[in-house]
Coordinates of C-alpha atoms and ligand atoms in Angstrom, one line a residue:
M1 CA 85.2 97.4 109.8
F2 CA 86.2 100.9 109.6
S3 CA 83.6 102.7 106.6
F4 CA 85.5 105.0 104.7
D5 CA 83.3 108.2 107.5
S6 CA 85.2 105.9 110.4
Y7 CA 87.5 108.7 112.2
L8 CA 90.2 107.4 110.5
G9 CA 88.7 107.9 106.7
I10 CA 88.2 110.9 107.4
K11 CA 91.9 111.3 108.8
R12 CA 93.1 109.7 106.0
N13 CA 90.7 111.8 103.5
F14 CA 92.0 114.9 104.5
F15 CA 95.7 113.1 103.9
I16 CA 94.6 112.5 100.0
I17 CA 93.3 115.7 99.6
F18 CA 95.9 117.2 100.5
L19 CA 98.1 115.5 98.2
C20 CA 95.8 116.0 95.5
I21 CA 96.1 120.0 96.1
L22 CA 100.1 119.2 96.3
F23 CA 100.5 117.5 93.2
T24 CA 98.5 119.8 90.6
S25 CA 99.9 123.4 92.5
C26 CA 102.7 122.0 91.5
G27 CA 103.3 122.1 88.3
S28 CA 102.7 123.4 84.7
S29 CA 100.4 121.1 83.2
T30 CA 96.4 122.6 82.7
Q31 CA 95.9 118.9 82.5
E32 CA 93.6 118.1 85.2
P33 CA 93.8 114.5 86.6
L34 CA 90.9 111.3 86.0
T35 CA 90.8 110.1 89.5
R36 CA 88.8 107.9 91.7
T37 CA 88.6 107.5 95.6
D38 CA 87.3 104.6 96.7
F39 CA 87.6 101.9 99.8
V40 CA 89.8 99.4 100.2
L41 CA 92.4 97.1 101.8
G42 CA 90.8 98.8 104.8
T43 CA 92.0 102.3 103.9
P44 CA 90.7 104.8 100.7
V45 CA 92.4 104.7 97.2
T46 CA 92.7 107.4 95.3
I47 CA 94.6 107.0 92.0
S48 CA 94.9 109.7 89.6
L49 CA 94.9 108.8 86.0
Y50 CA 97.2 112.3 83.8
D51 CA 97.1 110.5 81.2
G52 CA 95.5 107.2 79.4
Q53 CA 92.2 108.5 81.1
S54 CA 89.4 106.1 81.1
E55 CA 86.8 104.7 83.4
P56 CA 87.4 101.5 82.9
L57 CA 90.3 101.5 83.7
L58 CA 90.0 102.5 86.5
E59 CA 87.8 100.1 87.4
Q60 CA 89.9 97.6 86.5
C61 CA 91.9 99.3 89.1
F62 CA 90.0 98.5 92.0
E63 CA 88.4 95.7 91.1
Q64 CA 92.0 94.1 91.2
L65 CA 92.7 95.4 94.0
R66 CA 89.3 94.0 95.5
G67 CA 90.6 91.0 94.3
L68 CA 94.0 90.8 96.3
E69 CA 91.6 92.0 99.7
N70 CA 90.2 88.8 98.8
L71 CA 93.6 86.7 98.8
L72 CA 94.9 88.5 101.3
S73 CA 93.6 90.0 103.7
I74 CA 93.2 88.6 108.1
N75 CA 90.1 90.2 108.6
K76 CA 88.1 88.1 105.9
T77 CA 86.7 84.2 106.1
G78 CA 88.4 82.4 103.1
T79 CA 91.6 84.9 102.0
V80 CA 94.4 82.2 101.6
V81 CA 96.0 83.7 104.5
D82 CA 92.9 82.8 106.9
K83 CA 93.2 79.3 105.1
I84 CA 96.9 79.2 106.0
N85 CA 95.7 81.1 110.1
H86 CA 93.2 78.1 110.1
L87 CA 95.4 75.3 110.0
A88 CA 98.1 76.1 111.6
G89 CA 99.6 73.3 113.7
I90 CA 97.7 71.4 111.4
A91 CA 98.3 71.1 107.7
P92 CA 99.7 72.8 104.8
V93 CA 98.0 74.7 102.6
T94 CA 98.7 75.2 98.4
V95 CA 98.7 78.5 98.1
E96 CA 98.2 80.3 94.1
P97 CA 101.6 81.6 92.8
Q98 CA 100.8 85.7 93.7
A99 CA 100.3 85.4 97.4
F100 CA 103.2 82.5 97.8
E101 CA 105.4 85.3 95.9
L102 CA 104.2 87.8 98.2
I103 CA 104.9 85.8 101.5
K104 CA 108.2 84.6 100.5
T105 CA 108.9 88.2 100.1
A106 CA 107.5 89.2 103.8
L107 CA 108.7 85.9 105.3
E108 CA 112.8 87.2 103.6
Y109 CA 112.1 90.5 105.1
S110 CA 111.8 89.5 108.4
H111 CA 114.7 87.3 107.9
L112 CA 116.5 90.3 107.1
T113 CA 115.7 92.1 110.0
Q114 CA 116.4 88.7 112.1
G115 CA 112.5 89.5 112.7
A116 CA 111.7 92.9 113.6
F117 CA 110.3 92.3 110.9
D118 CA 107.7 89.4 111.8
I119 CA 105.3 88.5 108.9
T120 CA 103.6 86.2 111.9
I121 CA 102.6 88.5 114.1
G122 CA 99.2 88.1 113.1
P123 CA 98.2 87.1 117.3
L124 CA 99.1 90.1 118.5
V125 CA 98.0 91.9 115.9
K126 CA 94.2 91.0 116.2
L127 CA 94.7 90.8 120.0
W128 CA 95.1 94.9 120.4
H129 CA 93.0 95.3 116.9
I130 CA 94.1 99.0 116.6
G131 CA 92.3 100.8 114.4
F132 CA 89.0 98.9 115.0
P133 CA 86.4 100.4 117.4
D134 CA 86.4 97.8 119.3
A135 CA 90.2 98.3 119.9
T136 CA 91.7 98.0 123.9
V137 CA 95.1 97.7 125.6
P138 CA 95.4 93.3 126.3
S139 CA 96.4 92.9 129.7
I140 CA 99.9 91.2 130.1
D141 CA 98.5 87.6 130.8
E142 CA 97.0 87.9 127.2
I143 CA 100.2 89.4 125.7
N144 CA 102.0 86.7 127.4
Q145 CA 99.9 84.1 126.3
R146 CA 100.8 85.4 122.4
L147 CA 104.4 85.5 122.5
P148 CA 105.4 82.1 122.5
L149 CA 103.6 82.3 118.9
I150 CA 105.1 85.0 117.3
N151 CA 108.1 83.4 115.3
Y152 CA 108.5 83.8 111.5
K153 CA 111.4 80.6 111.9
N154 CA 108.2 78.5 112.6
V155 CA 107.2 79.6 109.3
V156 CA 107.8 76.5 106.4
L157 CA 107.9 77.4 102.8
D158 CA 107.7 74.8 100.3
D159 CA 108.8 76.3 96.5
N160 CA 108.7 73.1 95.0
N161 CA 105.0 72.8 96.1
H162 CA 104.3 76.2 96.5
T163 CA 102.9 75.3 100.3
I164 CA 103.0 77.2 103.0
F165 CA 102.5 75.9 106.8
L166 CA 102.7 77.4 110.3
Q167 CA 104.1 74.8 112.4
K168 CA 102.1 76.0 115.8
T169 CA 98.3 75.6 116.5
G170 CA 97.3 79.6 116.9
M171 CA 100.2 80.9 115.0
M172 CA 99.0 83.4 112.0
L173 CA 100.1 85.4 109.4
D174 CA 99.4 89.1 108.8
L175 CA 100.9 90.8 105.6
G176 CA 99.1 94.7 107.2
G177 CA 103.2 95.7 107.3
I178 CA 103.7 94.9 103.2
A179 CA 100.3 94.1 101.4
K180 CA 99.4 97.7 100.4
G181 CA 102.9 98.3 98.6
Y182 CA 102.5 94.7 96.8
A183 CA 98.8 96.1 95.9
A184 CA 101.1 99.8 94.8
D185 CA 103.0 97.4 92.6
Q186 CA 100.4 95.6 91.4
L187 CA 98.8 98.8 90.3
V188 CA 101.3 100.5 88.7
T189 CA 102.1 97.0 86.5
L190 CA 98.3 97.1 85.0
L191 CA 98.3 101.0 84.5
K192 CA 101.7 100.5 82.2
A193 CA 99.9 97.3 80.3
H194 CA 97.6 100.3 79.8
G195 CA 99.9 103.3 78.4
V196 CA 99.7 105.1 81.2
K197 CA 102.7 107.6 81.7
H198 CA 101.5 109.7 84.1
A199 CA 99.4 109.6 87.0
I200 CA 99.8 109.2 91.3
I201 CA 98.1 106.0 93.4
N202 CA 97.8 106.7 96.9
L203 CA 97.2 103.8 99.5
G204 CA 95.8 105.7 102.2
G205 CA 99.3 107.6 102.2
N206 CA 101.1 104.8 100.6
V207 CA 102.2 106.6 97.6
Y208 CA 103.7 105.7 94.0
A209 CA 104.1 108.7 91.5
L210 CA 104.8 106.9 88.2
G211 CA 106.2 108.4 85.4
D212 CA 106.8 112.1 86.4
K213 CA 104.0 114.9 85.3
P214 CA 102.7 115.3 81.7
D215 CA 104.8 118.4 81.5
H216 CA 108.0 115.8 82.3
S217 CA 109.2 117.7 86.2
L218 CA 109.2 115.6 88.9
W219 CA 106.1 115.3 90.9
T220 CA 106.5 116.9 94.3
I221 CA 104.9 114.9 97.8
G222 CA 104.8 115.9 100.9
I223 CA 105.9 114.5 104.4
Q224 CA 103.5 114.2 106.2
D225 CA 104.3 116.4 109.6
P226 CA 104.0 113.5 112.5
F227 CA 102.3 116.6 115.1
H228 CA 100.5 118.3 112.6
P229 CA 96.7 117.5 111.6
L230 CA 97.0 115.3 108.4
G231 CA 98.1 117.4 105.6
E232 CA 100.8 120.0 107.4
T233 CA 104.0 119.2 106.2
I234 CA 107.4 119.0 106.9
G235 CA 108.7 119.2 103.7
T236 CA 109.0 117.6 100.4
I237 CA 110.6 115.6 98.2
T238 CA 110.5 115.1 94.8
A239 CA 109.8 111.9 92.8
K240 CA 109.9 109.8 89.5
N241 CA 108.8 106.5 89.1
Q242 CA 108.7 106.1 92.8
S243 CA 107.0 104.7 95.9
L244 CA 107.1 107.1 99.2
V245 CA 105.8 104.7 101.9
T246 CA 105.1 105.6 105.2
S247 CA 104.7 104.3 108.5
G248 CA 104.4 106.2 111.1
I249 CA 102.7 106.5 115.0
Y250 CA 100.1 109.2 114.1
E251 CA 97.4 107.6 112.2
R252 CA 96.5 104.0 114.1
Y253 CA 97.0 104.0 117.8
I254 CA 94.5 103.9 120.7
T255 CA 95.1 106.1 123.9
D256 CA 94.3 104.4 127.1
K257 CA 92.1 106.3 130.7
E258 CA 95.7 107.4 131.4
G259 CA 96.0 109.6 128.3
H260 CA 99.2 106.9 127.0
N261 CA 99.4 106.2 122.9
Y262 CA 99.9 102.7 122.0
H263 CA 100.4 102.4 118.0
H264 CA 100.3 99.6 115.8
I265 CA 103.8 98.1 115.1
L266 CA 104.9 95.4 117.3
N267 CA 107.8 94.7 118.8
P268 CA 107.3 90.4 118.9
H269 CA 110.0 89.9 122.0
T270 CA 107.5 92.3 123.9
G271 CA 104.4 92.8 122.6
Y272 CA 103.9 95.7 122.7
P273 CA 104.0 98.9 120.1
Y274 CA 107.8 100.1 119.3
D275 CA 108.6 102.6 121.9
N276 CA 111.7 104.0 120.4
N277 CA 111.2 107.9 119.9
I278 CA 110.8 107.5 115.8
A279 CA 107.6 109.3 114.8
S280 CA 107.0 108.5 111.9
V281 CA 109.8 106.8 109.1
T282 CA 108.9 107.5 105.2
V283 CA 111.1 105.0 102.9
V284 CA 111.8 106.0 99.2
S285 CA 111.9 102.8 96.7
D286 CA 111.6 101.6 93.9
H287 CA 108.7 99.1 94.0
S288 CA 106.3 99.8 97.0
T289 CA 106.6 96.4 98.2
D290 CA 110.1 96.8 99.6
G291 CA 109.0 100.5 100.6
D292 CA 106.0 99.1 102.5
A293 CA 108.2 96.3 104.4
L294 CA 111.0 98.5 104.7
S295 CA 108.8 101.1 106.4
T296 CA 107.4 98.5 109.2
S297 CA 111.2 97.5 109.0
L298 CA 113.2 100.5 109.7
F299 CA 110.5 101.7 112.4
A300 CA 111.3 98.8 114.0
L301 CA 114.9 98.8 113.9
G302 CA 115.3 102.2 115.4
I303 CA 116.8 104.8 113.9
S304 CA 120.7 103.9 114.2
E305 CA 120.3 100.6 112.8
G306 CA 117.7 101.7 110.4
L307 CA 119.9 104.0 109.2
K308 CA 122.8 101.8 109.0
F309 CA 120.5 99.3 107.5
V310 CA 119.5 101.6 104.4
E311 CA 122.8 102.5 103.7
T312 CA 123.4 99.3 103.0
L313 CA 120.5 98.1 100.7
P314 CA 120.8 99.4 96.9
N315 CA 117.8 102.3 95.6
I316 CA 116.7 102.4 99.4
E317 CA 116.4 106.0 100.4
A318 CA 114.6 107.2 104.1
I319 CA 113.9 109.6 106.2
F320 CA 113.5 109.1 110.3
I321 CA 111.8 111.7 112.2
T322 CA 111.5 111.6 115.9
Q323 CA 109.3 112.3 118.4
D324 CA 111.9 115.6 119.8
A325 CA 111.4 116.6 116.2
K326 CA 114.7 115.8 114.3
V327 CA 114.5 114.4 110.6
F328 CA 117.8 112.2 109.8
T329 CA 117.7 111.3 105.7
S330 CA 119.7 108.0 104.3
S331 CA 122.8 109.9 102.2
G332 CA 121.0 109.0 99.4
L333 CA 118.4 111.5 99.9
K334 CA 120.4 114.7 99.9
S335 CA 118.9 116.2 96.7
Q336 CA 115.7 115.3 97.0
F337 CA 114.5 115.8 100.1
T338 CA 113.5 119.9 101.0
L339 CA 112.7 120.3 104.6
T340 CA 110.1 123.4 104.9
S341 CA 108.9 123.1 108.5
S342 CA 111.1 125.3 111.1
D343 CA 109.1 123.5 113.8
F344 CA 112.1 120.2 112.6
T345 CA 115.7 120.3 112.9
L346 CA 117.7 118.4 110.2
Q347 CA 120.5 115.9 111.2
H348 CA 123.9 115.2 109.5
Ligands
LIG401 P1 102.9 99.2 108.6 O1 103.9 100.6 109.2 O2 102.7 99.3 106.6 O3 102.1 98.6 108.8 C1 101.9 98.6 110.3 C2 101.2 96.5 110.0 O4 101.9 95.9 109.9 C3 100.3 96.4 111.3 O5 99.4 97.3 111.2 C4 100.1 95.0 111.2 O6 99.2 95.1 111.0 C5 101.8 94.8 110.6 N1 102.7 94.7 112.1 C6 102.3 95.1 113.4 N2 103.6 95.1 113.7 C7 104.6 94.5 112.8 C8 105.8 94.3 113.0 N3 106.4 93.7 114.1 N4 106.5 93.4 111.8 C9 105.3 93.3 110.8 N5 104.3 93.5 110.6 C10 103.7 94.3 112.2 N6 92.2 98.0 107.9 C11 90.9 98.0 108.7 O7 91.0 98.7 109.9 N7 90.0 97.5 108.1 C12 90.2 96.0 107.4 O8 89.4 95.7 106.6 C13 91.5 95.7 106.7 N8 91.9 95.2 105.6 C14 92.9 95.2 105.0 C15 92.9 93.8 104.6 C16 94.9 93.8 103.3 C17 95.1 93.0 102.6 C18 95.9 95.0 104.1 C19 96.6 95.0 103.2 C20 94.9 96.0 105.1 C21 93.9 95.6 105.6 N9 93.5 97.3 106.2 C22 92.2 96.8 107.1 C23 94.4 98.0 106.7 C24 96.1 97.5 107.9 O9 94.8 96.6 108.6 C25 96.7 98.6 108.1 O10 96.8 99.8 108.4 C26 97.3 98.6 107.4 O11 98.3 97.8 106.6 C27 99.0 99.0 108.2 O12 99.4 99.6 107.1 P2 100.8 101.0 107.4 O13 101.0 101.6 105.8 O14 99.6 102.0 108.5 O15 101.7 100.7 108.2
LIG402 MG1 104.4 99.3 105.8

């Protein structure tokens, strides 16, 4: 498991510091936020309260995140996901309502994308182990052994009894592509219940802008340049009560002896990372669960299919950045997104 000062932690922490600078420099508000950063869900999480500032509330937020990690992680023993995976091919597991609803939502995205986003990707995620110190490029035999285990259609949900069953031994759920978004939504609910009207939640680059800024102008959030150090941006998005989630090739990857990079969004049909010229996809949405599932889904679908798909979804917008520095935005983002880097060209 990563420690806070691992290579990934350092890179992501830098990004968070940058985001804070961007937020404060773009506002005329004089009030400094009450901010805390901690390492949860395998990533640095920063919560900044611009009103309703309360240390116990911040502590409650992080307790909630730790609770979700203990419920949903594939990397810990005793979590619900771990129990479901261990009993794959053997027996259904009764799941408490919160996890059941999330897994149900994740499965809906698997159906919606016809398996491009597949929550049974676990055996391949465990095999590659990208983001962990022991990550290596697996052999083709190892990959081929896992491929028959990946199929969201073999997940059986029983709505009446709240049970989940994976039909084949060796199958594994992995919620890495959606659970951080779910966690952000849970924090938003908690903060709103405590009367907070202006806050920024940042789960390792998975950002939720709660309300507007204290001076009632919009938050301005930078979109990471995928080819430059974290903190350098290609443009900005203005936001209010919105989630911005990015999936990209530049944070979690390994490099083999030949210098080839392998990122962490895996094609369930080949067992290798998707190779589709996308460098990153950012999804703007009202709910972060949707944004997280969709950022991974759109990455998996590719630019052409992904853009078509996003246009069918109400209140969902996206920005695709290609590996040859082109930027595609969905139609609803025209006034919200500003390209600021001359290294990139906006496509229409
Ligand atoms: P996203 O694009 O949102 O998601 C990519 C992730 O989705 C991949 O890493 C993989 O997990 C999964 N995925 C890959 N291909 C597909 C596909 N085709 N369909 C569906 N899903 C796919 N990281 C650590 O280093 N150590 C930890 O202990 C740790 N614990 C965690 C516990 C929880 C509960 C969660 C939610 C995350 C944890 N993480 C941990 C982080 C996690 O491993 C990923 O880094 C993170 O969730 C990926 O998020 P992202 O926004 O970078 O990418
Ligand atoms: Mg995601």
